[in-house]
Amino acid sequence: MPAFQTSPGMRDILPADTARWRRLNAVFAEIAGSAGYGQVITPLLEDIGVFTRIGDATDVVTKEMYDFRDKGDRHVSLRPEMTASVCRSFAQHRPAALPWKVWYTGSNFRYEKPQRGRFRQFDQVGIEVLGVDDAHLDVEVIALAWEFYAALGLTEVNLIVNSLGEPEDRAAYVEALRTHFESSDLTEQGRATLAKNPLRVLDSKREGDAAAVAAAPTIADFYSSEAAQHFATVQSGLQRLGIPYTVEPKLVRGLDYYRRTIFEFQGGTLDSAQNALGGGGRYDGLVEALGGPATPGIGFALGVDRTLLACEDEGVFGDDTAPVDVFVVDVVGGQEAVAITAELRAAGFSADRGYDNRSMKAQMKLANRSAAPLAIIVGEEEVASDSVIVRPMARDAGDQQRISRSDLISHLKETS
RNA sequence: GUGGUCAUAGCUCAAUAGGUAGAGCACCAGGUUGUGAUCCUGGCGGUUGGGGGUUCAAGUCCCCUUGGCCACCCCA
């Protein structure tokens, strides 16, 4: 066992996997960029107040934050999510041109018990839009996430939407829920949840709570006409775009700041409890809570790790390896390889080489393992005749050739 | 945080009722003078996650601890 290993819930992403990470991020950046979103990069560390504004009924804030006092005695926390940071950034810089459309990618930290698809340091990609109340924006935001999954090649993704209504609707509904559950048969844990946040009882997976949850009042009965209209516009927009969705009246989300439209993407292939690939919603009021002007906002965050798990389940990744163009085998000391790889790279070819002056057989094995289509071989004969061997590595790629040393680059350019 | 389960070479796993650790892959070196991918031979490699206990003897039993996984919880 190694003397040191990663902390619980944290891990190294090794070269074998990072290609997928880069692809995922590249796809996301492309989609967000094509819709007029700019990237925002916010600090990993924020004043803890930025996050406590999110709400005191969510475990993310009350139990799971990596908070501590820095050397200046500031109470800070590693960010447990991105939305609050983005809203803080908006309140701090007050961009004049609205809407402010941004996307981001990065790590978040939550001190939870790790499981598959649930890490203490986990990555998200997401977007936030501040300053527009339009229900059509809700449609755009949801559609972008949908497009992203499609662009990755995922097909088993289910979109679930709901509306929490206007703040007053939501408040009235919460009271109705409280009344209902207080007179219902709930488990002990269910009662504890009820005391903190009645909405979350709807999320219970305990059998003992199932009957009470099934009999609970539904949010749809509490919508004001504005909320109902907003939600109807969102749904008709999704239909117009041909995006399949399911309305789930019992969908509630973990963070307390959501109002009106909320949505979640579930992976059809993920049978574990961690099947939420991503989610988001409207959070009008969050910027104000962070000291900014009253500003409507909406966005989503998608879990990179879970999305990658879904990609793996659906087999959307082909061969990730990106071999170099050329592998240089030098059995005359290595100086030739130094010069040749430098020339090749300067000419635009990617090139790797063998080291430690190993035997030709050993270096050829390295060349083979590198999957480079071509090997350049330099031995005594080549040095003596001022030439190199250019050897195609594939079985059916023909014979090797001896090329004049000075013609190497031009020869490769002609044949590639 | 609660409950359950697992932990053996770099990786995937073996090891009869406790008797003192093995295979495949990978890696390295050879297979008659420069050339890989197949094949053959050999080699490297583990105080069996860590600590303590029971026993003549523990990878195999007990306790503690660390970590993975699963469920609850929470959420992406």
Short mmCIF file of C-alpha atoms (C1' of nucleotides) in Angstrom, two decimals:
data_model
loop_
_atom_site.label_atom_id
_atom_site.label_comp_id
_atom_site.label_asym_id
_atom_site.label_seq_id
_atom_site.Cartn_x
_atom_site.Cartn_y
_atom_site.Cartn_z
CA MET A 1 0.00 0.00 0.00
CA PRO A 2 1.24 3.46 -0.82
CA ALA A 3 2.21 5.77 2.01
CA PHE A 4 -0.27 8.33 0.75
CA GLN A 5 -3.44 8.07 -1.20
CA THR A 6 -6.23 10.41 -2.18
CA SER A 7 -8.60 11.56 0.53
CA PRO A 8 -11.98 9.85 0.67
CA GLY A 9 -14.23 10.91 -2.13
CA MET A 10 -11.39 12.45 -4.12
CA ARG A 11 -9.49 10.88 -6.94
CA ASP A 12 -6.96 11.29 -9.68
CA ILE A 13 -8.21 11.43 -13.23
CA LEU A 14 -5.46 9.67 -15.14
CA PRO A 15 -4.42 10.13 -18.78
CA ALA A 16 -6.51 7.14 -19.82
CA ASP A 17 -9.63 9.06 -18.78
CA THR A 18 -8.78 12.70 -19.28
CA ALA A 19 -9.46 12.57 -23.00
CA ARG A 20 -13.11 11.99 -22.19
CA TRP A 21 -13.11 14.87 -19.77
CA ARG A 22 -11.67 17.18 -22.37
CA ARG A 23 -14.17 16.01 -24.94
CA LEU A 24 -17.07 16.57 -22.58
CA ASN A 25 -15.86 20.06 -21.75
CA ALA A 26 -15.18 20.85 -25.40
CA VAL A 27 -18.67 19.78 -26.41
CA PHE A 28 -20.19 21.84 -23.65
CA ALA A 29 -18.12 24.92 -24.45
CA GLU A 30 -19.12 24.64 -28.09
CA ILE A 31 -22.82 24.41 -27.34
CA ALA A 32 -22.84 27.21 -24.80
CA GLY A 33 -20.69 29.38 -27.04
CA SER A 34 -22.99 28.84 -29.98
CA ALA A 35 -25.86 30.23 -27.94
CA GLY A 36 -24.04 33.39 -26.95
CA TYR A 37 -22.80 32.36 -23.54
CA GLY A 38 -19.41 33.49 -22.27
CA GLN A 39 -17.29 31.52 -19.85
CA VAL A 40 -16.97 32.70 -16.28
CA ILE A 41 -14.33 31.41 -13.88
CA THR A 42 -15.01 32.06 -10.23
CA PRO A 43 -12.85 31.19 -7.20
CA LEU A 44 -12.96 27.83 -5.52
CA LEU A 45 -13.08 29.65 -2.21
CA GLU A 46 -15.74 32.13 -1.16
CA ASP A 47 -16.89 33.89 1.96
CA ILE A 48 -19.12 31.34 3.62
CA GLY A 49 -21.97 33.83 3.58
CA VAL A 50 -22.25 33.43 -0.17
CA PHE A 51 -23.41 29.88 0.40
CA THR A 52 -25.38 30.19 3.61
CA ARG A 53 -27.68 32.54 1.68
CA ILE A 54 -28.63 29.50 -0.38
CA GLY A 55 -30.80 28.32 2.46
CA ASP A 56 -30.55 26.80 5.87
CA ALA A 57 -32.80 23.87 5.09
CA THR A 58 -30.37 22.19 2.76
CA ASP A 59 -27.70 19.76 3.91
CA VAL A 60 -25.37 21.07 1.24
CA VAL A 61 -25.04 24.23 3.28
CA THR A 62 -25.66 23.09 6.82
CA LYS A 63 -23.68 19.86 7.01
CA GLU A 64 -21.52 19.32 4.00
CA MET A 65 -19.39 22.41 3.50
CA TYR A 66 -15.61 22.41 3.66
CA ASP A 67 -15.46 25.58 5.70
CA PHE A 68 -12.60 26.95 7.78
CA ARG A 69 -10.94 30.15 8.90
CA ASP A 70 -8.11 31.43 6.75
CA LYS A 71 -4.98 33.12 8.07
CA GLY A 72 -6.83 36.43 8.10
CA ASP A 73 -9.55 34.88 10.25
CA ARG A 74 -12.07 35.06 7.43
CA HIS A 75 -14.71 32.36 7.55
CA VAL A 76 -14.52 30.82 4.10
CA SER A 77 -15.69 27.68 2.34
CA LEU A 78 -14.80 25.64 -0.70
CA ARG A 79 -17.75 26.10 -3.01
CA PRO A 80 -20.37 23.34 -2.74
CA GLU A 81 -22.00 24.50 -5.97
CA MET A 82 -21.60 27.17 -8.58
CA THR A 83 -24.83 29.10 -8.84
CA ALA A 84 -24.31 31.12 -5.69
CA SER A 85 -20.78 32.03 -6.79
CA VAL A 86 -22.01 33.19 -10.18
CA CYS A 87 -24.73 35.30 -8.57
CA ARG A 88 -22.18 36.79 -6.19
CA SER A 89 -20.01 37.59 -9.19
CA PHE A 90 -22.95 39.27 -10.89
CA ALA A 91 -23.78 41.30 -7.78
CA GLN A 92 -20.13 42.32 -7.46
CA HIS A 93 -19.48 43.37 -11.06
CA ARG A 94 -22.97 44.49 -12.07
CA PRO A 95 -22.71 43.79 -15.78
CA ALA A 96 -24.77 46.46 -17.50
CA ALA A 97 -25.83 44.53 -20.56
CA LEU A 98 -28.56 42.07 -19.74
CA PRO A 99 -29.11 39.23 -19.94
CA TRP A 100 -25.82 38.08 -18.55
CA LYS A 101 -25.33 34.66 -20.08
CA VAL A 102 -22.44 32.62 -18.74
CA TRP A 103 -21.22 29.06 -18.65
CA TYR A 104 -18.71 27.39 -16.40
CA THR A 105 -16.89 24.19 -15.60
CA GLY A 106 -15.12 23.25 -12.43
CA SER A 107 -14.92 21.36 -9.17
CA ASN A 108 -17.25 21.60 -6.21
CA PHE A 109 -16.81 20.20 -2.74
CA ARG A 110 -19.30 18.55 -0.43
CA TYR A 111 -18.39 16.52 2.62
CA GLU A 112 -20.66 13.54 1.96
CA LYS A 113 -20.17 9.82 2.29
CA PRO A 114 -18.76 8.80 -1.08
CA GLN A 115 -20.48 6.31 -3.34
CA ARG A 116 -20.34 5.55 -7.01
CA GLY A 117 -21.21 8.73 -8.84
CA ARG A 118 -20.92 10.73 -5.65
CA PHE A 119 -17.63 12.26 -4.72
CA ARG A 120 -16.49 14.88 -2.26
CA GLN A 121 -14.76 16.73 -5.02
CA PHE A 122 -16.92 16.54 -8.09
CA ASP A 123 -17.07 18.46 -11.32
CA GLN A 124 -19.94 20.22 -12.94
CA VAL A 125 -20.53 22.07 -16.15
CA GLY A 126 -23.38 24.53 -16.26
CA ILE A 127 -24.85 27.80 -17.37
CA GLU A 128 -26.59 30.67 -15.66
CA VAL A 129 -28.59 33.51 -17.16
CA LEU A 130 -29.30 36.62 -15.11
CA GLY A 131 -31.61 39.49 -15.84
CA VAL A 132 -34.38 37.99 -17.94
CA ASP A 133 -37.76 36.84 -16.79
CA ASP A 134 -38.93 35.45 -20.12
CA ALA A 135 -40.31 31.90 -20.01
CA HIS A 136 -38.80 31.37 -23.44
CA LEU A 137 -35.43 31.65 -21.79
CA ASP A 138 -36.36 28.72 -19.57
CA VAL A 139 -36.95 26.77 -22.75
CA GLU A 140 -33.58 27.79 -24.20
CA VAL A 141 -31.75 26.80 -21.04
CA ILE A 142 -33.38 23.39 -20.86
CA ALA A 143 -32.86 22.88 -24.59
CA LEU A 144 -29.14 23.60 -24.30
CA ALA A 145 -28.70 20.87 -21.72
CA TRP A 146 -30.74 18.56 -23.90
CA GLU A 147 -28.58 19.37 -26.92
CA PHE A 148 -25.48 18.77 -24.88
CA TYR A 149 -26.50 15.24 -23.97
CA ALA A 150 -27.46 14.59 -27.56
CA ALA A 151 -24.14 15.94 -28.83
CA LEU A 152 -22.33 13.57 -26.51
CA GLY A 153 -24.29 10.75 -28.04
CA LEU A 154 -26.48 9.95 -25.05
CA THR A 155 -29.97 8.75 -25.81
CA GLU A 156 -31.15 7.39 -22.47
CA VAL A 157 -31.80 10.69 -20.78
CA ASN A 158 -35.14 11.58 -19.26
CA LEU A 159 -36.18 15.16 -18.73
CA ILE A 160 -38.45 15.86 -15.81
CA VAL A 161 -39.94 19.29 -15.26
CA ASN A 162 -42.09 20.95 -12.67
CA SER A 163 -42.94 24.41 -11.43
CA LEU A 164 -42.76 25.50 -7.83
CA GLY A 165 -44.94 28.49 -8.63
CA GLU A 166 -44.40 32.04 -7.55
CA PRO A 167 -42.89 32.50 -4.09
CA GLU A 168 -46.37 33.00 -2.60
CA ASP A 169 -47.67 29.89 -4.36
CA ARG A 170 -44.77 27.93 -3.10
CA ALA A 171 -45.23 29.23 0.44
CA ALA A 172 -48.91 28.32 0.42
CA TYR A 173 -48.11 24.88 -0.92
CA VAL A 174 -45.47 24.31 1.74
CA GLU A 175 -48.02 25.13 4.42
CA ALA A 176 -50.54 22.77 2.88
CA LEU A 177 -47.89 20.06 2.76
CA ARG A 178 -46.99 20.68 6.37
CA THR A 179 -50.59 20.34 7.43
CA HIS A 180 -51.00 17.18 5.37
CA PHE A 181 -47.87 15.47 6.61
CA GLU A 182 -48.40 16.42 10.22
CA SER A 183 -51.56 14.37 10.24
CA SER A 184 -50.05 11.57 8.17
CA ASP A 185 -48.20 8.43 9.03
CA LEU A 186 -44.52 9.22 8.52
CA THR A 187 -41.31 7.52 9.51
CA GLU A 188 -39.16 9.12 12.16
CA GLN A 189 -36.76 10.35 9.51
CA GLY A 190 -39.67 11.65 7.51
CA ARG A 191 -40.80 13.69 10.51
CA ALA A 192 -37.33 15.12 10.89
CA THR A 193 -37.33 16.17 7.26
CA LEU A 194 -40.79 17.65 7.65
CA ALA A 195 -39.57 19.88 10.44
CA LYS A 196 -36.80 21.26 8.25
CA ASN A 197 -38.37 21.38 4.82
CA PRO A 198 -41.78 19.89 3.98
CA LEU A 199 -40.99 19.92 0.25
CA ARG A 200 -38.20 17.44 0.72
CA VAL A 201 -40.51 14.87 2.25
CA LEU A 202 -41.80 14.39 -1.29
CA ASP A 203 -38.35 13.09 -2.17
CA SER A 204 -38.38 10.36 0.46
CA LYS A 205 -37.52 6.86 -0.73
CA ARG A 206 -38.62 5.20 2.49
CA GLU A 207 -41.51 2.82 2.15
CA GLY A 208 -42.99 4.07 5.39
CA ASP A 209 -43.48 7.49 3.84
CA ALA A 210 -44.84 6.31 0.51
CA ALA A 211 -48.53 6.38 1.39
CA ALA A 212 -48.37 9.87 2.87
CA VAL A 213 -46.40 11.15 -0.11
CA ALA A 214 -48.87 9.63 -2.56
CA ALA A 215 -51.76 11.31 -0.79
CA ALA A 216 -50.06 14.69 -0.55
CA PRO A 217 -51.57 17.76 -2.18
CA THR A 218 -50.13 18.72 -5.52
CA ILE A 219 -48.40 21.99 -6.32
CA ALA A 220 -50.44 22.47 -9.47
CA ASP A 221 -53.46 23.35 -7.39
CA PHE A 222 -51.62 26.31 -5.89
CA TYR A 223 -50.38 28.06 -9.02
CA SER A 224 -51.29 31.69 -9.48
CA SER A 225 -52.37 32.58 -12.99
CA GLU A 226 -48.93 34.07 -13.68
CA ALA A 227 -47.15 30.91 -12.54
CA ALA A 228 -49.50 28.71 -14.50
CA GLN A 229 -48.99 30.84 -17.60
CA HIS A 230 -45.22 30.78 -17.23
CA PHE A 231 -45.17 27.00 -16.87
CA ALA A 232 -47.54 26.57 -19.82
CA THR A 233 -45.24 28.68 -22.00
CA VAL A 234 -42.25 26.59 -20.98
CA GLN A 235 -44.05 23.39 -21.86
CA SER A 236 -45.31 24.61 -25.21
CA GLY A 237 -41.76 25.75 -26.02
CA LEU A 238 -40.37 22.33 -25.25
CA GLN A 239 -43.05 20.76 -27.41
CA ARG A 240 -42.25 23.15 -30.22
CA LEU A 241 -38.62 22.00 -30.09
CA GLY A 242 -39.61 18.37 -29.96
CA ILE A 243 -37.96 17.80 -26.62
CA PRO A 244 -39.71 14.99 -24.75
CA TYR A 245 -40.39 15.69 -21.08
CA THR A 246 -42.44 14.49 -18.19
CA VAL A 247 -44.19 16.76 -15.73
CA GLU A 248 -43.52 15.44 -12.26
CA PRO A 249 -45.54 17.44 -9.72
CA LYS A 250 -43.54 15.93 -6.87
CA LEU A 251 -40.18 16.98 -8.27
CA VAL A 252 -38.48 19.24 -5.77
CA ARG A 253 -34.87 20.22 -5.81
CA GLY A 254 -32.27 20.25 -3.13
CA LEU A 255 -31.37 23.88 -3.02
CA ASP A 256 -33.94 26.17 -1.46
CA TYR A 257 -33.56 29.06 -3.85
CA TYR A 258 -35.61 27.65 -6.71
CA ARG A 259 -38.83 29.36 -7.90
CA ARG A 260 -41.13 28.50 -10.75
CA THR A 261 -39.48 26.30 -13.37
CA ILE A 262 -37.34 23.43 -12.14
CA PHE A 263 -36.06 20.47 -14.06
CA GLU A 264 -33.89 17.42 -13.74
CA PHE A 265 -32.19 15.05 -16.15
CA GLN A 266 -32.09 11.41 -15.16
CA GLY A 267 -29.88 8.80 -16.71
CA GLY A 268 -31.87 5.84 -17.94
CA THR A 269 -28.93 3.49 -17.59
CA LEU A 270 -27.95 4.54 -14.09
CA ASP A 271 -29.81 2.22 -11.77
CA SER A 272 -28.14 3.43 -8.62
CA ALA A 273 -29.59 6.04 -6.32
CA GLN A 274 -27.32 8.56 -8.00
CA ASN A 275 -29.23 8.70 -11.25
CA ALA A 276 -29.60 12.48 -11.49
CA LEU A 277 -27.28 13.59 -14.25
CA GLY A 278 -28.06 17.22 -13.77
CA GLY A 279 -30.69 19.69 -12.87
CA GLY A 280 -31.56 23.30 -12.51
CA GLY A 281 -34.26 25.85 -12.40
CA ARG A 282 -35.25 29.45 -11.80
CA TYR A 283 -33.92 31.25 -8.80
CA ASP A 284 -35.31 34.74 -9.02
CA GLY A 285 -34.33 36.38 -5.77
CA LEU A 286 -30.91 34.84 -5.23
CA VAL A 287 -28.95 37.81 -6.54
CA GLU A 288 -30.94 40.08 -4.27
CA ALA A 289 -30.21 37.83 -1.32
CA LEU A 290 -26.53 38.25 -2.11
CA GLY A 291 -26.75 42.02 -1.97
CA GLY A 292 -27.38 42.74 -5.63
CA PRO A 293 -30.36 44.26 -7.37
CA ALA A 294 -33.52 42.21 -7.72
CA THR A 295 -32.65 40.06 -10.70
CA PRO A 296 -34.33 37.03 -12.18
CA GLY A 297 -32.08 34.09 -12.88
CA ILE A 298 -32.12 30.58 -14.26
CA GLY A 299 -29.52 27.94 -14.90
CA PHE A 300 -28.46 24.36 -14.55
CA ALA A 301 -25.54 22.30 -13.41
CA LEU A 302 -24.68 18.92 -14.87
CA GLY A 303 -22.54 16.39 -13.06
CA VAL A 304 -19.50 15.54 -15.13
CA ASP A 305 -18.81 12.26 -13.35
CA ARG A 306 -22.33 10.96 -13.69
CA THR A 307 -22.59 12.08 -17.26
CA LEU A 308 -19.39 10.19 -17.98
CA LEU A 309 -20.80 7.13 -16.24
CA ALA A 310 -23.86 7.35 -18.45
CA CYS A 311 -21.65 7.73 -21.50
CA GLU A 312 -19.78 4.62 -20.49
CA ASP A 313 -23.01 2.68 -20.00
CA GLU A 314 -24.21 3.71 -23.41
CA GLY A 315 -20.82 3.08 -24.97
CA VAL A 316 -20.70 6.45 -26.69
CA PHE A 317 -16.94 6.69 -26.48
CA GLY A 318 -14.95 4.98 -29.14
CA ASP A 319 -11.21 4.72 -29.05
CA ASP A 320 -10.00 7.63 -26.94
CA THR A 321 -6.33 7.20 -27.63
CA ALA A 322 -4.59 9.88 -29.63
CA PRO A 323 -1.34 8.31 -30.82
CA VAL A 324 1.58 10.39 -32.01
CA ASP A 325 2.31 10.53 -35.73
CA VAL A 326 5.82 9.20 -35.48
CA PHE A 327 7.93 7.22 -33.02
CA VAL A 328 11.69 7.65 -33.25
CA VAL A 329 13.95 4.69 -32.54
CA ASP A 330 17.56 5.69 -31.99
CA VAL A 331 20.10 3.00 -31.09
CA VAL A 332 23.17 5.14 -31.54
CA GLY A 333 23.00 7.03 -28.28
CA GLY A 334 19.93 9.22 -28.49
CA GLN A 335 21.34 12.42 -29.97
CA GLU A 336 19.80 11.67 -33.35
CA ALA A 337 16.43 11.18 -31.72
CA VAL A 338 16.77 14.53 -29.96
CA ALA A 339 17.32 16.28 -33.27
CA ILE A 340 14.78 14.33 -35.29
CA THR A 341 11.91 14.63 -32.81
CA ALA A 342 12.58 18.37 -32.59
CA GLU A 343 12.49 18.70 -36.38
CA LEU A 344 9.34 16.64 -36.62
CA ARG A 345 7.52 18.63 -33.98
CA ALA A 346 8.61 21.91 -35.55
CA ALA A 347 7.21 20.64 -38.85
CA GLY A 348 3.86 19.92 -37.24
CA PHE A 349 4.15 16.20 -36.63
CA SER A 350 3.62 14.82 -33.16
CA ALA A 351 6.52 12.63 -32.18
CA ASP A 352 7.63 10.45 -29.31
CA ARG A 353 10.80 8.42 -28.86
CA GLY A 354 12.59 5.77 -26.86
CA TYR A 355 14.96 6.66 -24.06
CA ASP A 356 17.84 5.14 -22.15
CA ASN A 357 19.49 3.83 -25.30
CA ARG A 358 17.59 0.57 -25.08
CA SER A 359 17.92 -2.20 -27.62
CA MET A 360 16.27 -1.86 -30.97
CA LYS A 361 13.90 -4.65 -30.09
CA ALA A 362 12.87 -2.86 -26.91
CA GLN A 363 12.42 0.45 -28.69
CA MET A 364 10.39 -1.19 -31.43
CA LYS A 365 8.11 -2.58 -28.76
CA LEU A 366 7.69 0.94 -27.44
CA ALA A 367 6.96 2.15 -30.95
CA ASN A 368 4.35 -0.55 -31.33
CA ARG A 369 2.77 0.29 -27.97
CA SER A 370 2.64 3.99 -28.88
CA ALA A 371 0.35 3.08 -31.79
CA ALA A 372 2.19 5.55 -33.97
CA PRO A 373 1.66 4.66 -37.63
CA LEU A 374 5.30 5.31 -38.47
CA ALA A 375 8.63 4.49 -36.85
CA ILE A 376 11.82 6.32 -37.76
CA ILE A 377 14.82 4.08 -37.14
CA VAL A 378 18.36 5.33 -36.72
CA GLY A 379 21.20 2.83 -36.30
CA GLU A 380 24.86 2.63 -37.20
CA GLU A 381 24.17 2.09 -40.89
CA GLU A 382 21.92 5.11 -41.08
CA VAL A 383 24.41 7.36 -39.35
CA ALA A 384 27.13 6.12 -41.70
CA SER A 385 25.02 6.74 -44.79
CA ASP A 386 23.36 9.89 -43.54
CA SER A 387 19.91 8.33 -43.82
CA VAL A 388 17.01 7.07 -41.72
CA ILE A 389 14.62 4.15 -42.02
CA VAL A 390 10.96 5.03 -42.29
CA ARG A 391 8.96 2.00 -41.27
CA PRO A 392 5.18 1.76 -41.49
CA MET A 393 3.98 -0.09 -38.39
CA ALA A 394 0.68 -1.49 -39.60
CA ARG A 395 0.69 -5.06 -40.89
CA ASP A 396 -0.47 -4.23 -44.37
CA ALA A 397 1.23 -0.87 -44.79
CA GLY A 398 4.02 -1.98 -47.08
CA ASP A 399 7.77 -2.14 -46.66
CA GLN A 400 10.10 0.19 -44.87
CA GLN A 401 12.18 2.66 -46.86
CA ARG A 402 15.57 4.21 -46.47
CA ILE A 403 15.31 7.97 -46.83
CA SER A 404 18.08 10.51 -47.00
CA ARG A 405 18.36 12.24 -43.66
CA SER A 406 17.84 15.67 -45.19
CA ASP A 407 14.73 14.54 -47.06
CA LEU A 408 12.96 13.13 -44.03
CA ILE A 409 10.55 15.98 -43.36
CA SER A 410 9.65 16.60 -46.99
CA HIS A 411 9.17 12.87 -47.50
CA LEU A 412 6.81 12.65 -44.55
CA LYS A 413 4.88 15.68 -45.72
CA GLU A 414 4.44 14.16 -49.17
CA THR A 415 3.25 10.82 -47.90
CA SER A 416 1.02 11.95 -45.06
"C1'" G B 1 -24.20 10.78 9.89
"C1'" U B 2 -26.79 5.34 10.18
"C1'" G B 3 -26.72 0.23 8.44
"C1'" G B 4 -24.55 -3.60 5.31
"C1'" U B 5 -20.50 -5.60 2.48
"C1'" C B 6 -15.60 -6.12 0.71
"C1'" A B 7 -9.94 -5.25 0.98
"C1'" U B 8 -4.41 -10.98 -1.45
"C1'" A B 9 1.62 -8.99 -6.58
"C1'" G B 10 1.02 -2.68 -11.01
"C1'" C B 11 -4.20 -4.88 -12.84
"C1'" U B 12 -8.09 -9.07 -12.55
"C1'" C B 13 -8.45 -12.95 -9.32
"C1'" A B 14 -6.97 -18.30 -6.72
"C1'" A B 15 -5.48 -20.48 -2.02
"C1'" U B 16 -9.41 -27.44 0.44
"C1'" A B 17 -12.04 -27.98 7.58
"C1'" G B 18 -6.56 -22.08 10.39
"C1'" G B 19 -0.49 -24.98 8.67
"C1'" U B 20 2.88 -20.85 6.67
"C1'" A B 21 0.90 -17.33 -0.82
"C1'" G B 22 -0.28 -18.94 -6.70
"C1'" A B 23 -2.22 -17.91 -11.86
"C1'" G B 24 -3.39 -14.81 -15.99
"C1'" C B 25 -2.40 -10.00 -17.84
"C1'" A B 26 1.23 -6.16 -17.62
"C1'" C B 27 6.47 -5.13 -17.19
"C1'" C B 28 11.84 -6.62 -18.12
"C1'" A B 29 15.44 -9.96 -20.66
"C1'" G B 30 16.54 -13.77 -24.13
"C1'" G B 31 15.02 -17.06 -28.60
"C1'" U B 32 22.38 -17.14 -32.78
"C1'" U B 33 24.44 -10.38 -34.59
"C1'" G B 34 20.02 -3.92 -36.08
"C1'" U B 35 13.08 -4.10 -36.47
"C1'" G B 36 7.49 -4.35 -32.95
"C1'" A B 37 2.48 -6.67 -33.21
"C1'" U B 38 1.92 -14.01 -32.83
"C1'" C B 39 4.65 -17.92 -30.30
"C1'" C B 40 8.44 -20.16 -26.70
"C1'" U B 41 11.76 -19.66 -22.30
"C1'" G B 42 13.29 -17.11 -18.11
"C1'" G B 43 13.02 -12.97 -14.69
"C1'" C B 44 11.13 -8.89 -11.59
"C1'" G B 45 7.25 -8.45 -8.32
"C1'" G B 46 3.31 -9.52 -2.07
"C1'" U B 47 5.91 -8.46 6.27
"C1'" U B 48 -2.06 -11.01 2.18
"C1'" G B 49 -4.82 -2.31 3.53
"C1'" G B 50 -2.84 -0.92 8.75
"C1'" G B 51 -2.63 -2.16 14.24
"C1'" G B 52 -3.62 -5.52 18.18
"C1'" G B 53 -5.40 -10.35 19.97
"C1'" U B 54 -6.51 -15.95 20.09
"C1'" U B 55 -3.39 -20.29 18.59
"C1'" C B 56 2.19 -24.60 18.45
"C1'" A B 57 0.55 -22.24 13.70
"C1'" A B 58 -3.85 -16.90 10.66
"C1'" G B 59 -4.66 -14.44 4.09
"C1'" U B 60 -8.11 -17.69 6.59
"C1'" C B 61 -10.98 -16.66 13.74
"C1'" C B 62 -11.85 -12.00 17.18
"C1'" C B 63 -11.36 -6.56 18.15
"C1'" C B 64 -9.91 -1.73 16.48
"C1'" U B 65 -8.62 1.27 12.36
"C1'" U B 66 -8.24 3.00 7.14
"C1'" G B 67 -10.32 2.75 2.34
"C1'" G B 68 -13.79 0.99 -1.71
"C1'" C B 69 -18.72 -0.40 -2.83
"C1'" C B 70 -24.28 -0.75 -1.70
"C1'" A B 71 -28.76 1.13 0.80
"C1'" C B 72 -30.72 5.12 3.80
"C1'" C B 73 -29.65 10.24 3.82
"C1'" C B 74 -28.28 13.94 0.45
"C1'" C B 75 -27.71 15.48 -4.34
"C1'" A B 76 -24.87 16.47 -9.67
#
